[in-house]
mmCIF file of C-alpha atoms in Angstrom:
data_model
loop_
_atom_site.group_PDB
_atom_site.id
_atom_site.type_symbol
_atom_site.label_atom_id
_atom_site.label_comp_id
_atom_site.label_asym_id
_atom_site.label_seq_id
_atom_site.Cartn_x
_atom_site.Cartn_y
_atom_site.Cartn_z
ATOM 1 C CA UNK A 1 -16.618 6.829 6.566
ATOM 2 C CA UNK A 2 -14.577 9.735 7.324
ATOM 3 C CA UNK A 3 -12.198 10.012 9.860
ATOM 4 C CA UNK A 4 -11.702 13.367 11.421
ATOM 5 C CA UNK A 5 -8.677 12.355 13.476
ATOM 6 C CA UNK A 6 -5.202 14.164 12.002
ATOM 7 C CA UNK A 7 -2.637 12.000 13.178
ATOM 8 C CA UNK A 8 -3.244 7.951 12.552
ATOM 9 C CA UNK A 9 -0.154 6.945 14.987
ATOM 10 C CA UNK A 10 1.444 3.770 13.132
ATOM 11 C CA UNK A 11 3.119 1.547 15.617
ATOM 12 C CA UNK A 12 6.029 -0.625 14.078
ATOM 13 C CA UNK A 13 6.489 -2.098 17.488
ATOM 14 C CA UNK A 14 4.687 -3.495 20.540
ATOM 15 C CA UNK A 15 6.446 -0.486 22.617
ATOM 16 C CA UNK A 16 4.963 2.184 20.224
ATOM 17 C CA UNK A 17 1.539 -0.172 19.958
ATOM 18 C CA UNK A 18 1.341 0.124 23.682
ATOM 19 C CA UNK A 19 1.859 4.333 23.752
ATOM 20 C CA UNK A 20 -0.545 4.220 20.738
ATOM 21 C CA UNK A 21 -3.071 2.262 23.666
ATOM 22 C CA UNK A 22 -2.400 5.025 26.283
ATOM 23 C CA UNK A 23 -2.856 7.665 23.845
ATOM 24 C CA UNK A 24 -6.076 9.759 23.374
ATOM 25 C CA UNK A 25 -5.922 8.686 19.869
ATOM 26 C CA UNK A 26 -9.206 6.461 19.147
ATOM 27 C CA UNK A 27 -7.312 5.419 15.390
ATOM 28 C CA UNK A 28 -4.121 3.587 14.927
ATOM 29 C CA UNK A 29 -2.207 1.611 12.375
ATOM 30 C CA UNK A 30 -0.200 -1.590 12.990
ATOM 31 C CA UNK A 31 2.736 -1.660 10.390
ATOM 32 C CA UNK A 32 5.190 -4.919 10.447
ATOM 33 C CA UNK A 33 3.210 -7.157 12.841
ATOM 34 C CA UNK A 34 3.456 -11.035 12.303
ATOM 35 C CA UNK A 35 0.263 -13.232 11.958
ATOM 36 C CA UNK A 36 0.754 -14.711 15.451
ATOM 37 C CA UNK A 37 0.577 -10.985 17.406
ATOM 38 C CA UNK A 38 -2.457 -10.247 15.168
ATOM 39 C CA UNK A 39 -4.831 -12.111 17.612
ATOM 40 C CA UNK A 40 -3.271 -10.306 20.926
ATOM 41 C CA UNK A 41 -2.784 -6.815 19.112
ATOM 42 C CA UNK A 42 -6.654 -6.790 18.222
ATOM 43 C CA UNK A 43 -7.654 -8.027 21.955
ATOM 44 C CA UNK A 44 -5.529 -5.193 23.470
ATOM 45 C CA UNK A 45 -7.069 -2.513 21.183
ATOM 46 C CA UNK A 46 -10.706 -3.890 21.971
ATOM 47 C CA UNK A 47 -9.731 -3.210 25.643
ATOM 48 C CA UNK A 48 -8.546 0.113 25.126
ATOM 49 C CA UNK A 49 -11.585 0.950 22.945
ATOM 50 C CA UNK A 50 -8.832 1.282 20.041
ATOM 51 C CA UNK A 51 -10.358 1.220 16.521
ATOM 52 C CA UNK A 52 -7.353 -0.481 14.270
ATOM 53 C CA UNK A 53 -6.034 -0.493 10.736
ATOM 54 C CA UNK A 54 -3.633 -3.405 9.168
ATOM 55 C CA UNK A 55 -1.094 -3.022 6.716
ATOM 56 C CA UNK A 56 -2.164 -6.477 5.033
ATOM 57 C CA UNK A 57 1.057 -6.427 3.342
ATOM 58 C CA UNK A 58 3.330 -6.210 6.407
ATOM 59 C CA UNK A 59 1.724 -8.546 7.939
ATOM 60 C CA UNK A 60 4.650 -11.889 7.761
ATOM 61 C CA UNK A 61 3.058 -15.083 7.947
ATOM 62 C CA UNK A 62 0.294 -14.567 5.892
ATOM 63 C CA UNK A 63 -0.001 -13.946 1.799
ATOM 64 C CA UNK A 64 -1.598 -10.191 1.535
ATOM 65 C CA UNK A 65 -4.373 -11.694 -1.076
ATOM 66 C CA UNK A 66 -8.456 -11.851 -0.631
ATOM 67 C CA UNK A 67 -8.307 -14.848 0.972
ATOM 68 C CA UNK A 68 -6.052 -13.177 4.146
ATOM 69 C CA UNK A 69 -8.481 -10.240 3.901
ATOM 70 C CA UNK A 70 -11.297 -12.151 4.009
ATOM 71 C CA UNK A 71 -9.583 -14.027 7.180
ATOM 72 C CA UNK A 72 -8.390 -10.896 8.752
ATOM 73 C CA UNK A 73 -11.983 -8.947 8.080
ATOM 74 C CA UNK A 74 -13.491 -12.048 9.753
ATOM 75 C CA UNK A 75 -11.691 -13.045 12.519
ATOM 76 C CA UNK A 76 -10.331 -9.700 13.905
ATOM 77 C CA UNK A 77 -12.623 -7.601 12.715
ATOM 78 C CA UNK A 78 -10.307 -3.913 11.538
ATOM 79 C CA UNK A 79 -11.753 -0.639 11.681
ATOM 80 C CA UNK A 80 -9.488 -0.581 7.887
ATOM 81 C CA UNK A 81 -6.658 -2.350 5.982
ATOM 82 C CA UNK A 82 -3.839 -0.848 4.088
ATOM 83 C CA UNK A 83 -2.266 -2.460 0.774
ATOM 84 C CA UNK A 84 -0.742 -1.795 -2.331
ATOM 85 C CA UNK A 85 -2.920 -4.339 -3.867
ATOM 86 C CA UNK A 86 -6.024 -3.929 -5.625
ATOM 87 C CA UNK A 87 -7.654 -7.692 -4.532
ATOM 88 C CA UNK A 88 -6.833 -6.491 -0.701
ATOM 89 C CA UNK A 89 -9.040 -3.367 -1.272
ATOM 90 C CA UNK A 90 -11.838 -4.723 -3.115
ATOM 91 C CA UNK A 91 -12.139 -7.468 -0.593
ATOM 92 C CA UNK A 92 -12.079 -4.975 2.329
ATOM 93 C CA UNK A 93 -14.470 -2.830 0.290
ATOM 94 C CA UNK A 94 -16.416 -5.933 0.264
ATOM 95 C CA UNK A 95 -16.135 -6.571 3.674
ATOM 96 C CA UNK A 96 -17.201 -3.138 4.947
ATOM 97 C CA UNK A 97 -13.760 -2.343 6.385
ATOM 98 C CA UNK A 98 -12.440 0.823 5.295
ATOM 99 C CA UNK A 99 -9.964 0.059 2.226
ATOM 100 C CA UNK A 100 -7.100 2.349 2.097
ATOM 101 C CA UNK A 101 -4.692 2.006 -1.305
ATOM 102 C CA UNK A 102 -0.975 2.742 -0.650
ATOM 103 C CA UNK A 103 0.456 4.496 -3.484
ATOM 104 C CA UNK A 104 4.310 5.150 -4.144
ATOM 105 C CA UNK A 105 5.019 8.730 -5.851
ATOM 106 C CA UNK A 106 8.095 7.614 -7.972
ATOM 107 C CA UNK A 107 8.163 8.814 -11.124
ATOM 108 C CA UNK A 108 5.325 10.214 -13.671
ATOM 109 C CA UNK A 109 4.953 6.673 -14.445
ATOM 110 C CA UNK A 110 4.286 4.873 -11.353
ATOM 111 C CA UNK A 111 2.055 7.788 -10.936
ATOM 112 C CA UNK A 112 0.028 7.189 -13.697
ATOM 113 C CA UNK A 113 -0.324 3.466 -12.881
ATOM 114 C CA UNK A 114 -1.406 4.262 -9.371
ATOM 115 C CA UNK A 115 -3.931 6.483 -10.944
ATOM 116 C CA UNK A 116 -5.316 3.812 -12.959
ATOM 117 C CA UNK A 117 -5.347 1.133 -10.029
ATOM 118 C CA UNK A 118 -7.244 3.434 -8.124
ATOM 119 C CA UNK A 119 -9.768 4.415 -10.486
ATOM 120 C CA UNK A 120 -10.484 0.681 -10.785
ATOM 121 C CA UNK A 121 -10.338 -0.017 -6.642
ATOM 122 C CA UNK A 122 -12.446 2.872 -5.725
ATOM 123 C CA UNK A 123 -10.623 2.946 -2.237
ATOM 124 C CA UNK A 124 -12.281 4.685 0.755
ATOM 125 C CA UNK A 125 -8.687 6.385 1.227
ATOM 126 C CA UNK A 126 -5.694 6.756 -0.701
ATOM 127 C CA UNK A 127 -2.233 6.626 1.352
ATOM 128 C CA UNK A 128 0.344 8.433 -0.719
ATOM 129 C CA UNK A 129 4.073 7.705 0.373
ATOM 130 C CA UNK A 130 6.275 9.849 0.453
ATOM 131 C CA UNK A 131 3.798 12.185 2.350
ATOM 132 C CA UNK A 132 6.393 15.420 2.759
ATOM 133 C CA UNK A 133 5.680 16.499 -1.052
ATOM 134 C CA UNK A 134 2.510 18.758 -0.405
ATOM 135 C CA UNK A 135 2.411 19.631 -4.143
ATOM 136 C CA UNK A 136 1.785 16.132 -4.809
ATOM 137 C CA UNK A 137 -0.203 15.544 -2.496
ATOM 138 C CA UNK A 138 -2.757 18.246 -4.007
ATOM 139 C CA UNK A 139 -2.611 16.931 -7.434
ATOM 140 C CA UNK A 140 -3.448 13.588 -6.312
ATOM 141 C CA UNK A 141 -6.302 14.407 -4.338
ATOM 142 C CA UNK A 142 -7.422 16.718 -7.285
ATOM 143 C CA UNK A 143 -6.934 14.041 -9.627
ATOM 144 C CA UNK A 144 -8.986 11.300 -8.115
ATOM 145 C CA UNK A 145 -11.120 13.071 -6.028
ATOM 146 C CA UNK A 146 -10.761 10.566 -3.018
ATOM 147 C CA UNK A 147 -9.297 11.815 0.708
ATOM 148 C CA UNK A 148 -5.507 11.570 1.188
ATOM 149 C CA UNK A 149 -3.591 10.265 3.940
ATOM 150 C CA UNK A 150 -0.147 11.426 4.299
ATOM 151 C CA UNK A 151 2.521 9.041 5.082
ATOM 152 C CA UNK A 152 6.031 8.162 4.879
ATOM 153 C CA UNK A 153 9.235 10.568 5.353
ATOM 154 C CA UNK A 154 7.388 13.092 7.332
ATOM 155 C CA UNK A 155 10.121 14.403 9.627
ATOM 156 C CA UNK A 156 9.241 17.715 11.453
ATOM 157 C CA UNK A 157 5.738 19.259 12.443
ATOM 158 C CA UNK A 158 6.106 21.892 9.694
ATOM 159 C CA UNK A 159 5.998 18.592 7.331
ATOM 160 C CA UNK A 160 2.276 17.620 9.198
ATOM 161 C CA UNK A 161 1.281 20.898 9.012
ATOM 162 C CA UNK A 162 1.834 21.445 5.259
ATOM 163 C CA UNK A 163 0.250 18.062 4.183
ATOM 164 C CA UNK A 164 -2.242 18.763 6.056
ATOM 165 C CA UNK A 165 -2.633 22.400 4.396
ATOM 166 C CA UNK A 166 -2.109 20.495 0.906
ATOM 167 C CA UNK A 167 -5.379 18.658 1.408
ATOM 168 C CA UNK A 168 -4.427 15.438 3.415
ATOM 169 C CA UNK A 169 -7.263 14.333 6.050
ATOM 170 C CA UNK A 170 -4.284 12.370 7.968
ATOM 171 C CA UNK A 171 -0.775 11.712 8.587
ATOM 172 C CA UNK A 172 -0.132 8.178 9.255
ATOM 173 C CA UNK A 173 3.410 8.371 11.105
ATOM 174 C CA UNK A 174 5.083 5.962 12.847
ATOM 175 C CA UNK A 175 7.313 9.166 14.483
ATOM 176 C CA UNK A 176 6.160 9.352 17.874
ATOM 177 C CA UNK A 177 7.361 12.759 18.934
ATOM 178 C CA UNK A 178 4.901 13.590 15.999
ATOM 179 C CA UNK A 179 1.706 12.272 17.678
ATOM 180 C CA UNK A 180 1.444 14.940 19.954
ATOM 181 C CA UNK A 181 1.702 18.100 17.446
ATOM 182 C CA UNK A 182 -2.026 18.363 16.185
#
């Protein structure tokens, strides 16, 4: 289930989502979504032959747990799901959906906890935030042997290229001006 798309456009609004639908990208991420929008977003994506990754922790009106994950998988057939929660990752994998474990690079203690979590859940991908630290992308990838998405605080084309050079498979970004640089 490897993705060869270097930029994963992340939509934080319907305006950004519409821009993604018009883009040449096949796969996109939707952040910060209300449960009432899921049906419409899913339908629009399908009409444009797009595959969606939803950030379960950021879907308002539904709890990010294994029950919500099962519901989203059955009702909306997502390409992938992102979460910080192990129950979501494990259920997504069980449902055959690409499972992306989001981890935050806050400090050494948080990093060690994240390593243990990822070793338990064995996600398909890890999303590392902030992604503007190439040396950490390299370390996490070497330690866990799992493909990396870099997201968060990537603001320039140089930061995109540095993250990719450090070993990130893709960049998740809501900064629309970076959607066209790779």
